[in-house]
């Protein structure tokens, strides 16, 4: 079974440009999470999808970030326009519904390293 | 609100020695606690988790952790370090009662180096 995949693995862009990151969750996983790690700091939650709906987007830093999950399969995270402070590693994770009252383990992708110059 | 503190951003131990990575948490609700490991150029991999059952949790690769509520700690240990244990380790907490949105709050990570 394929794990969570992310594309691209690395992206280097100029300040002011647009970048779109993609995440393909494990097939059948309804939950999809985005996290970000700025260099040297903790990994921070950005948002959570259940199927195609945004369940929690409390961690999105500002309106330059737009996440979508059309059809409840893969997700994209667009940064427009990118700023220097957006540099970091963006992780995606997915989980399935484990059943009522049970924890849904998250499986992480390898991340996309974004560098904004 | 929840938070995690990992003491020591870098830890070095000799091969065969005890590994101890420290994690303290803060949570206003019963927590679920996790340790993840990230090897170079790979994603985060779950080592072990505490989800309100046994307080001593055993994970993969010989690691274990003990949940101590009185100390708000969840330290990770391994009796004998192996060269393959060199990686970055992250402690994380989630709201143990909020099924359906188990977003994780992470610590800043500890990079473990094994000295031959």
Tab-separated table of N, CA, C and O in Angstrom, chain B residues 1 6 36 59 76 96:
chain	number	residue	atom	x	y	z
B	1	UNK	N	-5.551	24.781	25.820
B	1	UNK	CA	-4.367	24.830	24.955
B	1	UNK	C	-3.380	23.764	25.406
B	1	UNK	O	-3.327	23.389	26.579
B	6	UNK	N	10.562	19.879	24.763
B	6	UNK	CA	11.600	18.847	24.671
B	6	UNK	C	12.912	19.467	25.142
B	6	UNK	O	13.386	20.450	24.566
B	36	UNK	N	7.478	10.621	17.619
B	36	UNK	CA	7.737	10.371	16.209
B	36	UNK	C	9.233	10.458	15.962
B	36	UNK	O	9.949	11.196	16.645
B	59	UNK	N	7.326	0.685	21.994
B	59	UNK	CA	7.196	1.002	20.593
B	59	UNK	C	8.114	0.168	19.728
B	59	UNK	O	8.602	-0.872	20.135
B	76	UNK	N	11.285	9.399	26.542
B	76	UNK	CA	11.556	8.267	25.646
B	76	UNK	C	12.884	7.623	26.041
B	76	UNK	O	13.880	8.336	26.234
B	96	UNK	N	-7.054	14.126	23.900
B	96	UNK	CA	-7.514	12.750	23.972
B	96	UNK	C	-9.014	12.575	23.928
B	96	UNK	O	-9.508	11.466	23.810
